[in-house]
PDB file of C-alpha atoms in Angstrom:
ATOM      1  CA  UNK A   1     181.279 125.247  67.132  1.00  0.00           C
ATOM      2  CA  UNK A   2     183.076 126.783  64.028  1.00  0.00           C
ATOM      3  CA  UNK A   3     184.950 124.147  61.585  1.00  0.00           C
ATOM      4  CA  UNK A   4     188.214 125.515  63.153  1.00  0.00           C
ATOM      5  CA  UNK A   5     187.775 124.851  66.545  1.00  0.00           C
ATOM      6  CA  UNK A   6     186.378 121.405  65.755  1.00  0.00           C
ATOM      7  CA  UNK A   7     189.496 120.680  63.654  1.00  0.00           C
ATOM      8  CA  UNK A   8     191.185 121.471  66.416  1.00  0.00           C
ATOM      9  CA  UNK A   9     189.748 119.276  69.181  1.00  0.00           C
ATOM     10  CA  UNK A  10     190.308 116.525  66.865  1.00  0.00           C
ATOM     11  CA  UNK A  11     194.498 117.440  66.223  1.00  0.00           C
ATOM     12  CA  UNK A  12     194.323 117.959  69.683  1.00  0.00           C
ATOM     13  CA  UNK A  13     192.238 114.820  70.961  1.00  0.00           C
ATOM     14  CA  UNK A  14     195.383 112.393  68.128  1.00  0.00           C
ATOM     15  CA  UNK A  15     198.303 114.532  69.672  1.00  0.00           C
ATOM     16  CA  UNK A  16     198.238 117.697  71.910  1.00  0.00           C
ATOM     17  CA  UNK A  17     201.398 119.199  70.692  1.00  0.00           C
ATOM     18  CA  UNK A  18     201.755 122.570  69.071  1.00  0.00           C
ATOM     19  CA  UNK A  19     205.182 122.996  66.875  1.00  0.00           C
ATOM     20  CA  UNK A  20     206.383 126.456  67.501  1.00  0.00           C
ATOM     21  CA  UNK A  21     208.250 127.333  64.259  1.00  0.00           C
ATOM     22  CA  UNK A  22     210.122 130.610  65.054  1.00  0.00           C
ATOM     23  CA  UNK A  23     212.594 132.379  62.531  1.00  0.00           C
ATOM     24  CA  UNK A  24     211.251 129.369  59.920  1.00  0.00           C
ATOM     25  CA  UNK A  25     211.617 131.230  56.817  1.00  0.00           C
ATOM     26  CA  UNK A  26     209.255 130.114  53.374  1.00  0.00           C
ATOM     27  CA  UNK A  27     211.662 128.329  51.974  1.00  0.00           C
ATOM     28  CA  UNK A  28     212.027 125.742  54.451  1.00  0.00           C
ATOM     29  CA  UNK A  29     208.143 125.664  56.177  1.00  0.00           C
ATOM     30  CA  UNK A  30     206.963 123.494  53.590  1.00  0.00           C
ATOM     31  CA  UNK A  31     209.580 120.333  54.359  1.00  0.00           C
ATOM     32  CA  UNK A  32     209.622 121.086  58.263  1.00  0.00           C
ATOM     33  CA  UNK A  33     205.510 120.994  57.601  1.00  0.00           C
ATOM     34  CA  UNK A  34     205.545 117.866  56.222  1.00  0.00           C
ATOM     35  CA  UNK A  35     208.174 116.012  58.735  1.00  0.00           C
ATOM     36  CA  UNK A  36     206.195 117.533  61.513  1.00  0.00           C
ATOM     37  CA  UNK A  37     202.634 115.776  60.058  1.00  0.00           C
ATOM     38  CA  UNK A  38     204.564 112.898  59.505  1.00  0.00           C
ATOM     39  CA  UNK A  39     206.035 112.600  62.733  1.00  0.00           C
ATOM     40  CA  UNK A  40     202.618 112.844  63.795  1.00  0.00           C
ATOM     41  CA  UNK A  41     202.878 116.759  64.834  1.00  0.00           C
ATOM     42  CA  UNK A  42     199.699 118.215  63.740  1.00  0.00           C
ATOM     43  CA  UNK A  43     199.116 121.837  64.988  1.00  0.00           C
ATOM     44  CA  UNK A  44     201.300 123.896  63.589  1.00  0.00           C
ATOM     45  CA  UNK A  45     202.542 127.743  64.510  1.00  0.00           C
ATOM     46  CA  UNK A  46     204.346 130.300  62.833  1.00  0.00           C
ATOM     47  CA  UNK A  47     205.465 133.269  65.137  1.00  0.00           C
ATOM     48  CA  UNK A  48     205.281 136.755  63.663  1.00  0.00           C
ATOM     49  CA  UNK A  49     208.125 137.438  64.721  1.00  0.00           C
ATOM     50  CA  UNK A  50     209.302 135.275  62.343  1.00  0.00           C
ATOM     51  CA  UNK A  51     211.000 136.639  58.515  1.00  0.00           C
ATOM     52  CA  UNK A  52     208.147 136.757  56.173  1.00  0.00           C
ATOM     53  CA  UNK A  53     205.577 135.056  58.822  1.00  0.00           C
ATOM     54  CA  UNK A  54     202.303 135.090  56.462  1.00  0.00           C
ATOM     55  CA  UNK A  55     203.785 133.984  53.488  1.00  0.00           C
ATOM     56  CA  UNK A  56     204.772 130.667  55.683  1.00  0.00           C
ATOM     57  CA  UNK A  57     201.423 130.045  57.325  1.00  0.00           C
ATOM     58  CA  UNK A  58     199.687 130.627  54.144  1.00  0.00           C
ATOM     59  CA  UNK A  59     202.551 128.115  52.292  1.00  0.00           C
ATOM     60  CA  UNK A  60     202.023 125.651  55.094  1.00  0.00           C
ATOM     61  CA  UNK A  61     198.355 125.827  55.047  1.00  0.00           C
ATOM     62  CA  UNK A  62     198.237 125.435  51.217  1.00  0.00           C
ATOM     63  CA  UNK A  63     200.600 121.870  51.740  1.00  0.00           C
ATOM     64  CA  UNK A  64     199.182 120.428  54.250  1.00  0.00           C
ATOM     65  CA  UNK A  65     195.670 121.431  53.807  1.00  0.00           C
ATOM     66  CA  UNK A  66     193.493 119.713  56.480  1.00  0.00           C
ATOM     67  CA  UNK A  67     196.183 116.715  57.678  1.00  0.00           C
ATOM     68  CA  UNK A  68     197.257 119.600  60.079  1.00  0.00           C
ATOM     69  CA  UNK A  69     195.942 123.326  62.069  1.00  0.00           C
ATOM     70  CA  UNK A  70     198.276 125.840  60.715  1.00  0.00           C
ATOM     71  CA  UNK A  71     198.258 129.239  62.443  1.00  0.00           C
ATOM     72  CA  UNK A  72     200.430 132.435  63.965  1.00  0.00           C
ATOM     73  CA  UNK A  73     201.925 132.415  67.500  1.00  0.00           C
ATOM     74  CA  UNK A  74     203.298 135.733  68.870  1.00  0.00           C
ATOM     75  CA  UNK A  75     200.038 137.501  67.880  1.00  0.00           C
ATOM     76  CA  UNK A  76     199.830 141.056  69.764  1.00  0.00           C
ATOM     77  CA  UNK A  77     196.962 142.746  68.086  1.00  0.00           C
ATOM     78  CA  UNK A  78     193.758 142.139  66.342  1.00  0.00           C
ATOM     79  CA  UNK A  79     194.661 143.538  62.799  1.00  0.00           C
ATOM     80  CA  UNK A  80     197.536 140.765  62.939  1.00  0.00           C
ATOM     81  CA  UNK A  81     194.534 138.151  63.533  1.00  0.00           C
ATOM     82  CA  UNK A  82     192.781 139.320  60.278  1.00  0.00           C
ATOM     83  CA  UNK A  83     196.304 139.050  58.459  1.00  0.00           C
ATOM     84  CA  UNK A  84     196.625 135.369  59.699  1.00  0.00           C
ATOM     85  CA  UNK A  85     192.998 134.742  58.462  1.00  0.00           C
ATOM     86  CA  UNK A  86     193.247 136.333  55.209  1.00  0.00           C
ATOM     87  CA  UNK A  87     196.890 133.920  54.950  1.00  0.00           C
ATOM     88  CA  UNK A  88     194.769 130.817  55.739  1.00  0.00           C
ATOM     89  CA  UNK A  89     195.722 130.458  59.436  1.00  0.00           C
ATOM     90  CA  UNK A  90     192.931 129.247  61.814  1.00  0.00           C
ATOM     91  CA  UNK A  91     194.709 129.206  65.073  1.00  0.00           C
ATOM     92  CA  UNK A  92     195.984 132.103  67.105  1.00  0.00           C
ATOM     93  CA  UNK A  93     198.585 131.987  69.884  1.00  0.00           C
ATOM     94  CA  UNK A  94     199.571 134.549  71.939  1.00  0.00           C
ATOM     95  CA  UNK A  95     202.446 135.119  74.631  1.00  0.00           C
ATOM     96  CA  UNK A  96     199.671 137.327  76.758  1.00  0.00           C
ATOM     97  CA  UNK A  97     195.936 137.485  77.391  1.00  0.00           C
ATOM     98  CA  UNK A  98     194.727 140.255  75.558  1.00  0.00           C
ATOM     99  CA  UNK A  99     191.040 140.623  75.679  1.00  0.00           C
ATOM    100  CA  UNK A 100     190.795 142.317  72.152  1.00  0.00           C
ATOM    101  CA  UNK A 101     193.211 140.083  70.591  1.00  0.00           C
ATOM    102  CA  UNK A 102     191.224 136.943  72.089  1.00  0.00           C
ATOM    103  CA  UNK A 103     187.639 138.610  71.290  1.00  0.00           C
ATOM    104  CA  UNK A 104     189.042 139.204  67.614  1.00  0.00           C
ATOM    105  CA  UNK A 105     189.882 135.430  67.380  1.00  0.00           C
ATOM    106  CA  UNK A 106     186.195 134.381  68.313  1.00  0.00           C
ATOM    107  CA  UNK A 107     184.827 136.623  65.965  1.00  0.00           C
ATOM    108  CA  UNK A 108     186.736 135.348  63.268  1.00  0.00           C
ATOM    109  CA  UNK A 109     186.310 131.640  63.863  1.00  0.00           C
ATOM    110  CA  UNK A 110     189.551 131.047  64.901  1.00  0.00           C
ATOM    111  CA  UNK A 111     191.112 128.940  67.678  1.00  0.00           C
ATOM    112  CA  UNK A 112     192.152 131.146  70.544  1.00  0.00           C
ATOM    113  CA  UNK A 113     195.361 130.098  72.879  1.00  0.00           C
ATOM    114  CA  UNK A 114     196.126 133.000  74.605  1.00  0.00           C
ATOM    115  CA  UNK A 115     199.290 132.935  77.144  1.00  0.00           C
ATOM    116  CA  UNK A 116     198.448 133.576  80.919  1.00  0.00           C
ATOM    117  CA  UNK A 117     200.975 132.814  84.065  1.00  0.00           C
ATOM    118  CA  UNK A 118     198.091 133.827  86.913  1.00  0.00           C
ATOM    119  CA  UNK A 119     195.102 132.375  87.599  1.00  0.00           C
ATOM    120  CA  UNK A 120     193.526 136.025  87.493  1.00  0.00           C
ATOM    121  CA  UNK A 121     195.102 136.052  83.971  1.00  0.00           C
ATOM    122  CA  UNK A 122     193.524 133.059  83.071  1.00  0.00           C
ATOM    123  CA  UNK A 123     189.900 133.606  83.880  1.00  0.00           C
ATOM    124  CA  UNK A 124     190.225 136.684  82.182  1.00  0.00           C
ATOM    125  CA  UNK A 125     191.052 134.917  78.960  1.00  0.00           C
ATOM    126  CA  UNK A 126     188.346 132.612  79.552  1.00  0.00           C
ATOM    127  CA  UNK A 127     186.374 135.464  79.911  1.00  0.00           C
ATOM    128  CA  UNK A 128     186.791 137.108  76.570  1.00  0.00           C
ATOM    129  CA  UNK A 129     185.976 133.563  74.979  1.00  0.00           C
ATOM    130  CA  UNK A 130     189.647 132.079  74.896  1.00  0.00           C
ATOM    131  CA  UNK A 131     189.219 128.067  73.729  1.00  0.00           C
ATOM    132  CA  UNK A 132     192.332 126.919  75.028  1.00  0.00           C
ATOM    133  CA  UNK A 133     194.843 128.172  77.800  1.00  0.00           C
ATOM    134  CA  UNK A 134     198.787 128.042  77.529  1.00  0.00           C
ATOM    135  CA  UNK A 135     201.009 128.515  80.851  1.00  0.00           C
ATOM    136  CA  UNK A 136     203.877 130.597  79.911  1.00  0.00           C
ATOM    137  CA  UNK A 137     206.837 130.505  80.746  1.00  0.00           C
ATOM    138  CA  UNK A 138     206.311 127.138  82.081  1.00  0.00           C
ATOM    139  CA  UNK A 139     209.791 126.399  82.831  1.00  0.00           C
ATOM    140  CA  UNK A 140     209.637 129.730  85.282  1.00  0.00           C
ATOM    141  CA  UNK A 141     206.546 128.073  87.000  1.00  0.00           C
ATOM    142  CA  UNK A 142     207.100 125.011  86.959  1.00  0.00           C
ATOM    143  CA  UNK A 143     204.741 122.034  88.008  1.00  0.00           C
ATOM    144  CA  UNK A 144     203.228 122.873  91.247  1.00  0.00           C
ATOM    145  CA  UNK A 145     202.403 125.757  90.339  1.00  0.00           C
ATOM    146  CA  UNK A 146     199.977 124.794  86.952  1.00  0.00           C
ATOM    147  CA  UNK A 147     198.536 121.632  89.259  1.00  0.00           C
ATOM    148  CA  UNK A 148     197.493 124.370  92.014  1.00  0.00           C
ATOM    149  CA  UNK A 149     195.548 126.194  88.550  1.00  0.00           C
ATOM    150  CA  UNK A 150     194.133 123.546  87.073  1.00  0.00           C
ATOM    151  CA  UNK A 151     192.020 122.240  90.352  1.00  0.00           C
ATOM    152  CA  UNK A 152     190.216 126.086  90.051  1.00  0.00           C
ATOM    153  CA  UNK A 153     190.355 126.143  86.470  1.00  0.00           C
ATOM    154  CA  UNK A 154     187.570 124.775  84.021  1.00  0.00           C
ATOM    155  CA  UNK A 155     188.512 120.707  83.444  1.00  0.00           C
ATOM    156  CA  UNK A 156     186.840 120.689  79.852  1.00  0.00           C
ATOM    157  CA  UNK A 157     189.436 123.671  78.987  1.00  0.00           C
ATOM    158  CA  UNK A 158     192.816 122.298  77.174  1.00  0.00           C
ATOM    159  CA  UNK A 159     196.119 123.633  79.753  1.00  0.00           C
ATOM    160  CA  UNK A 160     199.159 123.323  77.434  1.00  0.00           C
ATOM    161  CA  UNK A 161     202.406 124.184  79.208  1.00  0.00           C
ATOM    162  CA  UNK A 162     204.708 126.135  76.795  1.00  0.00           C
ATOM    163  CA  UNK A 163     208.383 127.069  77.221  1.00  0.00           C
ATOM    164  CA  UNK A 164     211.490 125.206  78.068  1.00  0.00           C
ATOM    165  CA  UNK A 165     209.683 121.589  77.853  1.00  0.00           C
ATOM    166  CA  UNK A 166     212.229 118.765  77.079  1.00  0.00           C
ATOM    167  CA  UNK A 167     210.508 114.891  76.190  1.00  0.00           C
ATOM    168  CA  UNK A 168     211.996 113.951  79.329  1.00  0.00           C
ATOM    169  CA  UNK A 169     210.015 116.725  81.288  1.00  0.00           C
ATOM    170  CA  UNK A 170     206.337 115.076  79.602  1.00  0.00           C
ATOM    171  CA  UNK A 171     205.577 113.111  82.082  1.00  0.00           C
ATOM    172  CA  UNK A 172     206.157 115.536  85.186  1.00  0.00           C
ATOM    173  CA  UNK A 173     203.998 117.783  83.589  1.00  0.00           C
ATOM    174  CA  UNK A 174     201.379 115.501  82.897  1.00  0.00           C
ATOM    175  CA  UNK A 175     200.920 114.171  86.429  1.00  0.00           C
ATOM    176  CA  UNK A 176     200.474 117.630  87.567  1.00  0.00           C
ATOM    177  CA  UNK A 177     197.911 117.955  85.240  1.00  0.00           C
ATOM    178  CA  UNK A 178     199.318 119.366  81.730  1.00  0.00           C
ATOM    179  CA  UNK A 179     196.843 118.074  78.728  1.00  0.00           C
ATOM    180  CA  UNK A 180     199.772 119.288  75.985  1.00  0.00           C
ATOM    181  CA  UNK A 181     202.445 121.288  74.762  1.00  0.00           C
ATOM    182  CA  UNK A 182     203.924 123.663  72.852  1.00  0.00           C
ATOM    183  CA  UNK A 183     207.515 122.658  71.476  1.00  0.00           C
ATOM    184  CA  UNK A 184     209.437 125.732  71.344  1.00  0.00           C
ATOM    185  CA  UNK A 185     213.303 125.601  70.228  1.00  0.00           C
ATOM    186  CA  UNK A 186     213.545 121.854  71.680  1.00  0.00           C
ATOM    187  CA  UNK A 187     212.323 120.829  68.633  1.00  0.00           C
ATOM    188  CA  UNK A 188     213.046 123.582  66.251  1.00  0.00           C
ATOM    189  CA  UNK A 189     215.250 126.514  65.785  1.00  0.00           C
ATOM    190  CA  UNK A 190     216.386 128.574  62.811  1.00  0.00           C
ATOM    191  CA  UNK A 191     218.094 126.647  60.369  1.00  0.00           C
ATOM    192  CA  UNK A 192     217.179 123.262  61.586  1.00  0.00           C
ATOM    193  CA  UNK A 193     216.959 120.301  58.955  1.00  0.00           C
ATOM    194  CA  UNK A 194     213.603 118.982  58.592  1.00  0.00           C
ATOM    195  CA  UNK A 195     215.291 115.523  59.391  1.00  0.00           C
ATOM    196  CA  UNK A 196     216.366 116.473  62.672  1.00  0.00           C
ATOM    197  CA  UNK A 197     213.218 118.470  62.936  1.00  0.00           C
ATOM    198  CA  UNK A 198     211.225 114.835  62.312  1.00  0.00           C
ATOM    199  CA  UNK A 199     213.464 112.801  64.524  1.00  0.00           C
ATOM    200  CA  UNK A 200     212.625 115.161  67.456  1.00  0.00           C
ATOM    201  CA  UNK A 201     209.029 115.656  66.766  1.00  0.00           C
ATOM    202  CA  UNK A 202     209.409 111.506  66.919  1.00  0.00           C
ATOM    203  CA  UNK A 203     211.019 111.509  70.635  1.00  0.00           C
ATOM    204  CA  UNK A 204     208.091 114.207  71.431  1.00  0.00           C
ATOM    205  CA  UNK A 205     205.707 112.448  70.228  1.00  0.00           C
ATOM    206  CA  UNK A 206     206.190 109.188  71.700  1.00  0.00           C
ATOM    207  CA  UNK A 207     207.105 110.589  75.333  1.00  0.00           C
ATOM    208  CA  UNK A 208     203.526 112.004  75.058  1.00  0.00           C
ATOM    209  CA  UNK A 209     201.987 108.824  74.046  1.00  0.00           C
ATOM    210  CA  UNK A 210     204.190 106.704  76.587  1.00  0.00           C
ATOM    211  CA  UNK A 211     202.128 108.924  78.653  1.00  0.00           C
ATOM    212  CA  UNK A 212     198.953 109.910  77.969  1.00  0.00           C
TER     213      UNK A 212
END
């Protein structure tokens, strides 16, 4: 087990939610960084389809240094996983399971989500050495449909259901079987003040502890 993937079973293990930060820009990732840790928000991603997306993760990982697991989301190829690594990153999230992007992870000794909405999808990342899984869109699945995958799916392998999840939605997705989240533009969006950022990171954070 690399440092990075321990680091993250432990983030994971206090509080399995991922803050997806896209269109952050560098100027304001260091003050959303912090209200997110404080909040209690501890694994952090920057998509690359964000402006200026490695200067942020490397900014973020700098501040925050091992109080959170700072990484890229939106990652499409494996020379953007050696750009996240040589920024600081450690954790690499992906909309899709790409074998190549997902074998460049492991090699790296990086935390590999990889997206998947089919079961075939998912083995498939599993396969290629994937650590974690992330159903997306979840909102276009819905619950039913990730409790039907997780009774064929590994137990010891973390499901996070990303996309469209509200605090009020936690506990649906938990029964069916959800162990975390990724917070998309629920609790951040471009030009969002880190204090609105922290008091919805707050409601997050205690729906997932009201039901864990």
């Amino acid at each position: 087990m690399t440092q990075a993937i321990a680091a993250f079973d432990r983030h994971f293990a206090a509080c399995p939610l991922v803050a997806i930060l896209r269109g952050i820009t560098p100027a304001e990732s260091i003050a959303i960084g912090h209200a997110l840790v404080e909040a209690g928000i501890t694994l952090i991603e920057v998509p690359l389809n964000s402006p200026s997306p490695y200067r942020s993760i490397a900014m973020l990982a700098e501040a925050l240094g091992d109080r959170a697991l700072v990484g890229a989301g939106t990652v499409l190829s494996p020379v953007q996983v050696t750009r996240v690594a040589e920024a600081g990153g450690t954790l690499i999230v992906s909309p899709n399971s790409d074998p190549a992007v997902i074998e460049a992870t492991v090699s790296a000794g990086m935390v590999s989500l990889p997206g998947y909405f089919t079961a075939t999808e998912a083995f498939a990342a599993l396969a290629a050495g994937a650590h974690g899984l992330k159903l997306f869109p979840a909102n276009a699945a819905g619950p039913a449909m990730l409790k039907g995958q997780k009774a064929v799916l590994p137990p010891d392998v973390p499901l996070l259901a990303v996309g469209g999840i509200a605090p009020a939605d936690v506990g649906t997705w938990r029964s069916a079987g959800a162990d975390g989240f990724g917070l998309g533009s629920n609790l951040y969006n471009s030009g969002k003040t880190a204090t609105d950022v922290a008091r919805d990171a707050a409601l997050f954070v205690s729906a997932i502890k009201d039901k864990a």
